[in-house]
PDB file of C-alpha atoms and ligand atoms in Angstrom:
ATOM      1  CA  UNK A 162      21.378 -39.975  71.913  1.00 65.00           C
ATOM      2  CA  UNK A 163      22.501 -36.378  73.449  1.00 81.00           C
ATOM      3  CA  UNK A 164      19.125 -34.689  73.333  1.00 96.00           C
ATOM      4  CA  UNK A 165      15.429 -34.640  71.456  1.00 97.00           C
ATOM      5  CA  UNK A 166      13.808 -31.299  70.801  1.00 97.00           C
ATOM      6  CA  UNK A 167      10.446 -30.440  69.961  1.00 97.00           C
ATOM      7  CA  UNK A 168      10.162 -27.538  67.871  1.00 97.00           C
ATOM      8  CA  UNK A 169       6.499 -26.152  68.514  1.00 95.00           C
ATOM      9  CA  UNK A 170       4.203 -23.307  68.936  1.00 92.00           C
ATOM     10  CA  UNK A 171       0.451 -22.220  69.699  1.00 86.00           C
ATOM     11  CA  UNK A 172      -0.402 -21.223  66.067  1.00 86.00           C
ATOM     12  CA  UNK A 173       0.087 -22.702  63.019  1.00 88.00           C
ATOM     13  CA  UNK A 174       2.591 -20.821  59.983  1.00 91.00           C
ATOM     14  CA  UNK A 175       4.800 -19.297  62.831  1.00 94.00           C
ATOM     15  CA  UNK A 176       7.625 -21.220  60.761  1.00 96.00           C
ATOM     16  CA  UNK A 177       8.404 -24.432  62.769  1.00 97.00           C
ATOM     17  CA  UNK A 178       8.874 -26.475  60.047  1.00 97.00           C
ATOM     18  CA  UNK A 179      11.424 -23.752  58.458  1.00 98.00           C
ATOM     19  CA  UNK A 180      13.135 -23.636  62.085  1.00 98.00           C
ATOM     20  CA  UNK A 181      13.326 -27.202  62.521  1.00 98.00           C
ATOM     21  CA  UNK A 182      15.378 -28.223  59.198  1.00 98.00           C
ATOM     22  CA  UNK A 183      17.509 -24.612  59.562  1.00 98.00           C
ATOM     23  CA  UNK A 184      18.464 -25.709  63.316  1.00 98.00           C
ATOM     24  CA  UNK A 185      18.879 -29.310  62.242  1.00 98.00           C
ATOM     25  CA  UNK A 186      21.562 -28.428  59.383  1.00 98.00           C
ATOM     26  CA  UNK A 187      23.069 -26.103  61.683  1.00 98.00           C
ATOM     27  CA  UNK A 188      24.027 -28.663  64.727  1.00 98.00           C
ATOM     28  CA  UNK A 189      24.540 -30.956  61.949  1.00 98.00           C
ATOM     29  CA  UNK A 190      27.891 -29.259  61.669  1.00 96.00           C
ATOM     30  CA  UNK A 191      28.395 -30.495  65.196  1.00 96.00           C
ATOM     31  CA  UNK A 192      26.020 -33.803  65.476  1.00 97.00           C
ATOM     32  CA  UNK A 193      24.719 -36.781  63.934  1.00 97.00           C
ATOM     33  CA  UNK A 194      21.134 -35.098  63.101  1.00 98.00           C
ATOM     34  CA  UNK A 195      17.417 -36.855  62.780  1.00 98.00           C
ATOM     35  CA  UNK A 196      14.801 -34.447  61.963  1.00 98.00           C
ATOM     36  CA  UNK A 197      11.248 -36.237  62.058  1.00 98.00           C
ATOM     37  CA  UNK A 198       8.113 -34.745  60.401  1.00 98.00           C
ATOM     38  CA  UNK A 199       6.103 -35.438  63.863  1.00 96.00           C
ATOM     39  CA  UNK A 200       3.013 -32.708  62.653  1.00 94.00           C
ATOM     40  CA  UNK A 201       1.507 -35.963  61.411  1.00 92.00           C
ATOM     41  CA  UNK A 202      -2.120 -34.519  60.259  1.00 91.00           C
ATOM     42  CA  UNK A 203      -0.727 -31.338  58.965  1.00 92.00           C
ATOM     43  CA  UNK A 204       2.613 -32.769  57.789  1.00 95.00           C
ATOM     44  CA  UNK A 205       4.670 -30.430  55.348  1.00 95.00           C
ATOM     45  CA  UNK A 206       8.170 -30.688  55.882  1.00 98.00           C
ATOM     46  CA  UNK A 207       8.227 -33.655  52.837  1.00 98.00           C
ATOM     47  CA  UNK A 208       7.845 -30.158  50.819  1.00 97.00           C
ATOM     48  CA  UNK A 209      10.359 -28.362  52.481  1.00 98.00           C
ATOM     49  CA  UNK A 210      12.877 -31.112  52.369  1.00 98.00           C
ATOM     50  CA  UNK A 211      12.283 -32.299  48.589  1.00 97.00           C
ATOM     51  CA  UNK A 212      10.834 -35.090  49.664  1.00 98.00           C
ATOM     52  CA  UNK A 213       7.275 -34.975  48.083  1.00 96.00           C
ATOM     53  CA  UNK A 214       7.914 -38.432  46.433  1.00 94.00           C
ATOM     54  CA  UNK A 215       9.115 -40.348  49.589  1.00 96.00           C
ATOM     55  CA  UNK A 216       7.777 -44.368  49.616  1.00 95.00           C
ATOM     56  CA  UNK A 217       7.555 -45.078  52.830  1.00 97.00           C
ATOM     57  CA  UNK A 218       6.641 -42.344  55.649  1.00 97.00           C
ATOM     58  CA  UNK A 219       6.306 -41.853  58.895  1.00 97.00           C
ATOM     59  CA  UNK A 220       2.239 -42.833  58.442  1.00 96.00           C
ATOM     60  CA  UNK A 221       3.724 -45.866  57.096  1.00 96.00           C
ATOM     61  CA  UNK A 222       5.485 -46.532  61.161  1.00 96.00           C
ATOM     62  CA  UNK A 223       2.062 -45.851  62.677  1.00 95.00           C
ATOM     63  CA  UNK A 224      -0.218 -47.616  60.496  1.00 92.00           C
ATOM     64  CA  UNK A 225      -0.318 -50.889  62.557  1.00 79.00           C
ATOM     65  CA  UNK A 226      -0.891 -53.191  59.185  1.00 77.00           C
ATOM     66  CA  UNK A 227       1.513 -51.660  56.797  1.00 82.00           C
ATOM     67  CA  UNK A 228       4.252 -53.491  58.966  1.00 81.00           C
ATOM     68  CA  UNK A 229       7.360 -51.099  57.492  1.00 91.00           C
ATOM     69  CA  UNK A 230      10.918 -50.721  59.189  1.00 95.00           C
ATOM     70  CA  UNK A 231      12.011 -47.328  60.900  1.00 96.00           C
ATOM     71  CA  UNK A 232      14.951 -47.268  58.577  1.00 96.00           C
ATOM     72  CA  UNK A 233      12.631 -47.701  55.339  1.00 96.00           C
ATOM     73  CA  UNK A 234      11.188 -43.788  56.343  1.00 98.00           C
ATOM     74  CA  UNK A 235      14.830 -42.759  57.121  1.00 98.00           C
ATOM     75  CA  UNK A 236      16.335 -40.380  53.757  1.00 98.00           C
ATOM     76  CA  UNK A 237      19.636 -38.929  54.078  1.00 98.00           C
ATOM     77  CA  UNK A 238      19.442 -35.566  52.598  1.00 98.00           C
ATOM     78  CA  UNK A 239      21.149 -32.167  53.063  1.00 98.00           C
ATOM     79  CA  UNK A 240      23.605 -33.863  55.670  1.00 98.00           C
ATOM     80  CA  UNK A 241      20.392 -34.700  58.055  1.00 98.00           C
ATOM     81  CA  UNK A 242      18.166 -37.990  58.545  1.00 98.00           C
ATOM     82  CA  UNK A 243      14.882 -36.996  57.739  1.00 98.00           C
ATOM     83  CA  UNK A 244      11.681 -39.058  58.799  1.00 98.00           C
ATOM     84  CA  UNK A 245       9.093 -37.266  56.414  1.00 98.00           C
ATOM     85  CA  UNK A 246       5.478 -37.786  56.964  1.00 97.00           C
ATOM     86  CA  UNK A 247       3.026 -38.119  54.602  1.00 96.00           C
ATOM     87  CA  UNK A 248      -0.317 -36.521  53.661  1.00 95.00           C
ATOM     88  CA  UNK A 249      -3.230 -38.522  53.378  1.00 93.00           C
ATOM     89  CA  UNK A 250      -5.939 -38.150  55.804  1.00 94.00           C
ATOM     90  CA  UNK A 251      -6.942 -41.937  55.695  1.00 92.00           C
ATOM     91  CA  UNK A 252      -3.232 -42.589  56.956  1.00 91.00           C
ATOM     92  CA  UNK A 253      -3.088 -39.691  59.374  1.00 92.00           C
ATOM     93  CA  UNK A 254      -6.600 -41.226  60.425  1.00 91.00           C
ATOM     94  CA  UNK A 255      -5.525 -44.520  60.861  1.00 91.00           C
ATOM     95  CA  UNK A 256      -2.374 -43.873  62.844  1.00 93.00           C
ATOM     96  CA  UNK A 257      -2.122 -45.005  66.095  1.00 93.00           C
ATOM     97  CA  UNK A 258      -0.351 -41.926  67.016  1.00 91.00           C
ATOM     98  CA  UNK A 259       1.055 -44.123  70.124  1.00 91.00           C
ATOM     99  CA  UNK A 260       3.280 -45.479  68.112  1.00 94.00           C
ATOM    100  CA  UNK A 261       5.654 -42.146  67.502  1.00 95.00           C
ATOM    101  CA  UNK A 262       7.380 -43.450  71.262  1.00 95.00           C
ATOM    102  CA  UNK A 263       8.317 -46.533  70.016  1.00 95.00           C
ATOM    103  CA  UNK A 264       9.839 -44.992  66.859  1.00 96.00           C
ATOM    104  CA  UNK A 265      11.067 -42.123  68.779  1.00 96.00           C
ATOM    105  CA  UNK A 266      13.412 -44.204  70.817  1.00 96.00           C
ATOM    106  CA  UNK A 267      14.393 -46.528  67.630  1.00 96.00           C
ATOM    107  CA  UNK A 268      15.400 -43.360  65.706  1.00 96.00           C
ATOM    108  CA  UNK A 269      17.405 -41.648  68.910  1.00 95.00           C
ATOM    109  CA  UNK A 270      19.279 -45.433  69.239  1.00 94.00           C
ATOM    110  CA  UNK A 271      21.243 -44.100  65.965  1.00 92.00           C
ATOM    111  CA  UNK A 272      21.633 -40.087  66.682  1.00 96.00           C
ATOM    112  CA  UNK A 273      22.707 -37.485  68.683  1.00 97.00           C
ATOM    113  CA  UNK A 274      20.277 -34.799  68.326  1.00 98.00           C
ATOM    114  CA  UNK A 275      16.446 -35.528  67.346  1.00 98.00           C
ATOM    115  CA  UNK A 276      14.040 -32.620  66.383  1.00 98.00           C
ATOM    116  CA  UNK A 277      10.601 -33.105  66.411  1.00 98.00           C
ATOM    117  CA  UNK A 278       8.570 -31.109  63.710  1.00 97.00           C
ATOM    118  CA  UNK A 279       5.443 -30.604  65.999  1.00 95.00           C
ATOM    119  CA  UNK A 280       1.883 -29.897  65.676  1.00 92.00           C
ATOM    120  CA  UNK A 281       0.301 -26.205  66.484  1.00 89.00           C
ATOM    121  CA  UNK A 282      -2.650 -26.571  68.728  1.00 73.00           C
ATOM    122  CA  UNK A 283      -2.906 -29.041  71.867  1.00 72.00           C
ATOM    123  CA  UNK A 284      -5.389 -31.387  72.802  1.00 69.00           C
ATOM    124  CA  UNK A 285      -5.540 -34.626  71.168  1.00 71.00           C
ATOM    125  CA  UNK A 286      -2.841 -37.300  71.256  1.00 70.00           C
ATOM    126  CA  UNK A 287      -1.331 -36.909  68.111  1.00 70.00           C
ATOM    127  CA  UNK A 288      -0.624 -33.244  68.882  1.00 78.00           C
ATOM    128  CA  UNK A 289       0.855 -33.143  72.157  1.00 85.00           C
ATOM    129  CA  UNK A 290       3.034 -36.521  72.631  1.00 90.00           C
ATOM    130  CA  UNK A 291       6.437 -34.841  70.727  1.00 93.00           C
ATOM    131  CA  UNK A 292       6.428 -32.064  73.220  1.00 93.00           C
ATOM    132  CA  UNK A 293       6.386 -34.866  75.588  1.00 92.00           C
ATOM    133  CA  UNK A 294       8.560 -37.195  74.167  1.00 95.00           C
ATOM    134  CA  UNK A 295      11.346 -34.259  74.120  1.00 96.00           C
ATOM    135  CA  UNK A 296      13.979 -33.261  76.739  1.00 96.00           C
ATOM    136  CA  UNK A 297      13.136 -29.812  75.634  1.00 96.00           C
ATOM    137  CA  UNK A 298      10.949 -27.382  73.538  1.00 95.00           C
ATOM    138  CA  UNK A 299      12.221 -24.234  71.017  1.00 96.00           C
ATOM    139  CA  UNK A 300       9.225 -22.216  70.797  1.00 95.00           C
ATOM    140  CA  UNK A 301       8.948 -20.698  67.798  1.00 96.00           C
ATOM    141  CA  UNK A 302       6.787 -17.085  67.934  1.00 93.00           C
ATOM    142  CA  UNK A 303       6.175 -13.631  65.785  1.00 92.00           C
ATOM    143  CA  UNK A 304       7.179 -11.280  67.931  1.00 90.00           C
ATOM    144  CA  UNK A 305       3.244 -10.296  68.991  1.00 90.00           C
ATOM    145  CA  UNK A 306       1.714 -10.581  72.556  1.00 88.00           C
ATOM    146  CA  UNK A 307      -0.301 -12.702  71.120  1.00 90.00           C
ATOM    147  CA  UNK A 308       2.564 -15.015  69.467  1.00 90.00           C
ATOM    148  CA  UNK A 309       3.698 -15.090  72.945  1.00 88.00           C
ATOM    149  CA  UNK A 310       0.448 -15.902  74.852  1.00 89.00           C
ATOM    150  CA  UNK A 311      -0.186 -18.761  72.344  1.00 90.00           C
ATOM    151  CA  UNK A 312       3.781 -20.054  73.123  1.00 89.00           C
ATOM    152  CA  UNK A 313       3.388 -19.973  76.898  1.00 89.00           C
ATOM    153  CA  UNK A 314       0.488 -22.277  76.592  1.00 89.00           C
ATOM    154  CA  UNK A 315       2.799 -24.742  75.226  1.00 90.00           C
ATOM    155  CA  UNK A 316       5.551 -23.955  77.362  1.00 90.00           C
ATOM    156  CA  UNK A 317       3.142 -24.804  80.339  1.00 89.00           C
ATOM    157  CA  UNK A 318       2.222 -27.933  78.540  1.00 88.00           C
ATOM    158  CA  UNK A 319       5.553 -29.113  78.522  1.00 91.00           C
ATOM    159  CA  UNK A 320       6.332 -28.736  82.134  1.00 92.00           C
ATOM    160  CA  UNK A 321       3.630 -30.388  83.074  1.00 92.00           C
ATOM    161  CA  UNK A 322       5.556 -33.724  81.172  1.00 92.00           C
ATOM    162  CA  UNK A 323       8.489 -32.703  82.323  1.00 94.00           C
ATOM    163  CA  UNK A 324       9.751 -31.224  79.292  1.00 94.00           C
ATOM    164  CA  UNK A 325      12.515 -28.283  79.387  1.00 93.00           C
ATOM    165  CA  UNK A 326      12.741 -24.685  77.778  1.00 93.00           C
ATOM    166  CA  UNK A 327      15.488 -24.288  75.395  1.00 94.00           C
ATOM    167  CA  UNK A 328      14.179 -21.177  74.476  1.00 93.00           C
ATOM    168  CA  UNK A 329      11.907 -18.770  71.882  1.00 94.00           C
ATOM    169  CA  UNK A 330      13.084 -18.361  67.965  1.00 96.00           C
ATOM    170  CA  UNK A 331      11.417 -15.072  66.977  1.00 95.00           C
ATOM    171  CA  UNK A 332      10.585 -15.630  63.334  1.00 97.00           C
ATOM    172  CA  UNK A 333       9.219 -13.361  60.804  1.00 96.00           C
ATOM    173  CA  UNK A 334      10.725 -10.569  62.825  1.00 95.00           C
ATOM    174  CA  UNK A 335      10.505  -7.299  59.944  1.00 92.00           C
ATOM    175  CA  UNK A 336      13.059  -4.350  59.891  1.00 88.00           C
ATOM    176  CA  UNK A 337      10.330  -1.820  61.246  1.00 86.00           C
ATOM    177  CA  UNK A 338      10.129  -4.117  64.265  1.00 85.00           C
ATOM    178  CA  UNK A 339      11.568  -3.740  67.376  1.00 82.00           C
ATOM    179  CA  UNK A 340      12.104  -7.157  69.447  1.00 85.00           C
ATOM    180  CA  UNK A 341      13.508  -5.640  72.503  1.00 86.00           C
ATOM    181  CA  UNK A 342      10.337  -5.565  74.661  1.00 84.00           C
ATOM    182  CA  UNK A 343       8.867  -8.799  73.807  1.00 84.00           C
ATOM    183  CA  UNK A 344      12.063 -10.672  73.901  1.00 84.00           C
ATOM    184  CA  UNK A 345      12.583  -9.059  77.112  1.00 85.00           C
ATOM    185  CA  UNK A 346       8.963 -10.470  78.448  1.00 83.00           C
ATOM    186  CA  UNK A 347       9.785 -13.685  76.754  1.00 82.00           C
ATOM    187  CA  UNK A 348      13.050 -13.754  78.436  1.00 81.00           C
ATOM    188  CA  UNK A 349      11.210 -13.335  81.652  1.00 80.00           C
ATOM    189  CA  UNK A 350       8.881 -16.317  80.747  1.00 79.00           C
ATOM    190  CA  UNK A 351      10.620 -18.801  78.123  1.00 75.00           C
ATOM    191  CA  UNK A 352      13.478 -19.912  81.146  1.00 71.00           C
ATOM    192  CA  UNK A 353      15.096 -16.553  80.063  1.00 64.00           C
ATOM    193  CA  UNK A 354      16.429 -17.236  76.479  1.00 85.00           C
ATOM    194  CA  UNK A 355      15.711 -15.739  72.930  1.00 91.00           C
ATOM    195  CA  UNK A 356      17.533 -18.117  70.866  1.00 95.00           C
ATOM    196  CA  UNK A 357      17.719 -15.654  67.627  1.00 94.00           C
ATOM    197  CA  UNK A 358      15.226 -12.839  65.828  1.00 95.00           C
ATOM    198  CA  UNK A 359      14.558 -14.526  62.547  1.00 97.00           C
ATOM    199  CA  UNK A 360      14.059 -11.402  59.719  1.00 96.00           C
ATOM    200  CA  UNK A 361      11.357 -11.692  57.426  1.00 97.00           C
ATOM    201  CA  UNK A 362      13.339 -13.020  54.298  1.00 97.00           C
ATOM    202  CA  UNK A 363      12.524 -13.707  50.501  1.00 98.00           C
ATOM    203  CA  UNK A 364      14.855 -16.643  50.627  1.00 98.00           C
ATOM    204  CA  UNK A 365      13.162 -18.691  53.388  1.00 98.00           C
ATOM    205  CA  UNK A 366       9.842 -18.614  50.690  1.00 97.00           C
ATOM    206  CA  UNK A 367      12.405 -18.824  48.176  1.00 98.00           C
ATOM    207  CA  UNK A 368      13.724 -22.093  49.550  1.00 98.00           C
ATOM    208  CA  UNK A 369      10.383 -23.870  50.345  1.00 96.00           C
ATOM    209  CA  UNK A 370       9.882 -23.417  47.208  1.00 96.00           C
ATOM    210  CA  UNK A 371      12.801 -25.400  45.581  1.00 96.00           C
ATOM    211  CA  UNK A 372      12.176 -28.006  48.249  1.00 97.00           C
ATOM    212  CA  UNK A 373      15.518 -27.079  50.440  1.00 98.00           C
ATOM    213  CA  UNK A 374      15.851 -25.783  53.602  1.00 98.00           C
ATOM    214  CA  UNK A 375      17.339 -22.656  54.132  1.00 98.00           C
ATOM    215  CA  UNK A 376      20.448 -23.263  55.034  1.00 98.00           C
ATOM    216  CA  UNK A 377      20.785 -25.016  51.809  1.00 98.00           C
ATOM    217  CA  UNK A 378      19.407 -23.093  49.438  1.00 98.00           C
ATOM    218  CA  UNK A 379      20.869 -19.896  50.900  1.00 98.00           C
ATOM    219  CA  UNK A 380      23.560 -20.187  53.474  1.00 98.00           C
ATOM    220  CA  UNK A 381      24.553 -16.439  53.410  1.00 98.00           C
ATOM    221  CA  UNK A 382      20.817 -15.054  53.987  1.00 98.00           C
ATOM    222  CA  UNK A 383      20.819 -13.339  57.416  1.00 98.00           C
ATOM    223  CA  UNK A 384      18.229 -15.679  58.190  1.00 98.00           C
ATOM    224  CA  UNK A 385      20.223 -18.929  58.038  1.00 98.00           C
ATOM    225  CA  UNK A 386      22.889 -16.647  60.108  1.00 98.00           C
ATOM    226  CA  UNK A 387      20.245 -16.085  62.620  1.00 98.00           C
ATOM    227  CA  UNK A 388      18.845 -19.676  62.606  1.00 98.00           C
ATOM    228  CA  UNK A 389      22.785 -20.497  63.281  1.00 98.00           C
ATOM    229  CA  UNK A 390      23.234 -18.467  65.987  1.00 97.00           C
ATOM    230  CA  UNK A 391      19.936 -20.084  67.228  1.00 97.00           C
ATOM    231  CA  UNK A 392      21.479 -24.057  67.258  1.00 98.00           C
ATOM    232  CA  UNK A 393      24.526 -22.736  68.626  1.00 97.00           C
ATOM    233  CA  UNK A 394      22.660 -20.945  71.792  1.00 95.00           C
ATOM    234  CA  UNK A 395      20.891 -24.571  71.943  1.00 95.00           C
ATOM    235  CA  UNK A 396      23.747 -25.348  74.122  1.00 89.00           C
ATOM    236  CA  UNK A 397      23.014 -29.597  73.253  1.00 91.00           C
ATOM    237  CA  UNK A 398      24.138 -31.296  76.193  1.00 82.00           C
ATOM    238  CA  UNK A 399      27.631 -33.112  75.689  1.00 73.00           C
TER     239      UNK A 399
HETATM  240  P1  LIG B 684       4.783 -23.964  60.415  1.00 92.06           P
HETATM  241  O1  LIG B 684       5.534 -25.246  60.254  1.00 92.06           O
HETATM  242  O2  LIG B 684       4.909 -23.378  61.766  1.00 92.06           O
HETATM  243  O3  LIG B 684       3.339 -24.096  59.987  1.00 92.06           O
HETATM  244  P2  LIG B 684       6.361 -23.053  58.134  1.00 92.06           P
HETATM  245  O4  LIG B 684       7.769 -23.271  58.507  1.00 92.06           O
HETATM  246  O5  LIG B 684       5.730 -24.029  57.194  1.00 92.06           O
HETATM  247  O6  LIG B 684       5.437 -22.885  59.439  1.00 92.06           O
HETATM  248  O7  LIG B 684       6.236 -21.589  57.543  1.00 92.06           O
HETATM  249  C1  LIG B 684       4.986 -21.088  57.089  1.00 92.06           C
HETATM  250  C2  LIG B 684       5.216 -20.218  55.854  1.00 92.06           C
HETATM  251  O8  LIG B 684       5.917 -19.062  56.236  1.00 92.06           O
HETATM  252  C3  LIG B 684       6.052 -20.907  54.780  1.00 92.06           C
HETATM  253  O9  LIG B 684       5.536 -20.587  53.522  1.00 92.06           O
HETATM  254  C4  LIG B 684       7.434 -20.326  54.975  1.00 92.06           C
HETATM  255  O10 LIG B 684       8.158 -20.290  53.767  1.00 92.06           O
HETATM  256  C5  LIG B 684       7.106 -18.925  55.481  1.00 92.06           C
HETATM  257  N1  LIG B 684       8.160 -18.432  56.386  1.00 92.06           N
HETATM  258  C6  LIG B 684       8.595 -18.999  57.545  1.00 92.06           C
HETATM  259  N2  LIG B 684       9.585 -18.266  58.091  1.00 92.06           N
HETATM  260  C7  LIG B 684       9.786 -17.204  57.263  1.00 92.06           C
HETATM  261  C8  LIG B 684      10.682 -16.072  57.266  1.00 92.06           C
HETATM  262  N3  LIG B 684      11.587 -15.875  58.248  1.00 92.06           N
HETATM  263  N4  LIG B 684      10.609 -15.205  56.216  1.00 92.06           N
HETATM  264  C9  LIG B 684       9.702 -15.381  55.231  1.00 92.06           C
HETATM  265  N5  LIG B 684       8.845 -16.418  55.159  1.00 92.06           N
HETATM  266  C10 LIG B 684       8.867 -17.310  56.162  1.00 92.06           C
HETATM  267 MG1  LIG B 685       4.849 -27.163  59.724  1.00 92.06          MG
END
């Protein structure tokens, strides 16, 4: 494997989910992508990936008794590997969320790039190991001092495991906003990189809803453009 990302942030909705299938398609131009659902109690990205009928799940790799293969929760779709999760609280409860290493490092056997869907807030197990099992972290933010504050939380989080910065995705960004300032303090903070300002865009809701990532259902959007620039300021290690 080249490199595992986390894609995370302080707050839920700041659009990691969105982020992490638009950045996967993107180096998938370049790279043999995996994109894993790891936001395993809040898991959505089965709905952004069309994937609301998948068998077998990541719960299904944690569950110690169901006993099912990494490469039964692996579905090729929109030129990606996708590891959805599913969303039952009795799975999510009995997940011994542990066990995300060990499938980690089966998945990144087969890929170049990994990216980790990742839970909001910090604090238990579940939520915090994909920031650690990463090389590095795209923080994902509105373009708020508050955003921000939340995002350096992480950030600090991940140092302390020895995870990198690749950088901040301002999402949501809207045409009355001006990004200048706070991607200047980010810049200053976030190991000095704004990956791309994500615009507020009908076709990222647009998308979700058809089950397709963005870069599927709308490749010419100025949002995919900025989610491309985004992978392509990733810089994956050769
Ligand atoms: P998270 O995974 O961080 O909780 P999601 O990616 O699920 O966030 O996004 C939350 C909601 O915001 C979704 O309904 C998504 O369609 C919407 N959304 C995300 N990014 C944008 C954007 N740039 N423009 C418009 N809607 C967006
Ligand atoms: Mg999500």
């Amino acid at each position: 494997m080249v490199e595992a990302f986390a894609v995370a942030s302080g707050k839920g909705g700041t659009g990691k989910t969105t982020s992490t299938l638009a950045l996967g398609m993107a180096l998938a131009e370049d790279y043999d992508v995996t994109v894993i659902d790891a936001d395993t109690g809040m898991a959505n990205l089965l709905f952004h990936a069309g994937l609301d009928d998948a068998d077998v799940t990541l719960h299904d790799l944690l569950v110690d008794e169901r006993d099912a293969a990494v490469s039964d929760a692996v579905y090729e779709r929109f030129g990606l590997s996708v590891v959805p999760c599913g969303t039952s609280l009795a799975a999510f409860e009995a997940a011994d969320p542990g066990r995300l290493r060990d499938v980690v490092a089966e998945l990144a056997a087969d890929t170049d790039v990994l990216l980790l869907d990742s839970p909001a807030a910090l604090g238990s197990k579940s939520a915090v190991l994909p920031v650690v099992l990463a090389d590095r972290i795209v923080v994902v933010l509105q373009p708020t001092v508050p955003s921000l504050s939340d995002g350096l939380k992480v950030q600090e989080y991940a140092h302390s495991y020895g995870t990198d910065t690749a950088g901040v995705v301002f999402n949501r960004v809207r045409p009355d906003e001006n990004v200048d300032r706070i991607a200047e303090q980010a810049g200053r903070y976030f190991g000095g990189q704004t990956l791309a300002s994500v615009p507020e865009s009908d076709a990222v809701r647009a998308a979700r809803r058809e089950g397709k990532p963005l870069l599927a259902h709308a490749p010419d959007d100025p949002a995919a453009d900025a989610f491309r620039e985004a992978a392509a300021r990733l810089d994956v290690r050769d």
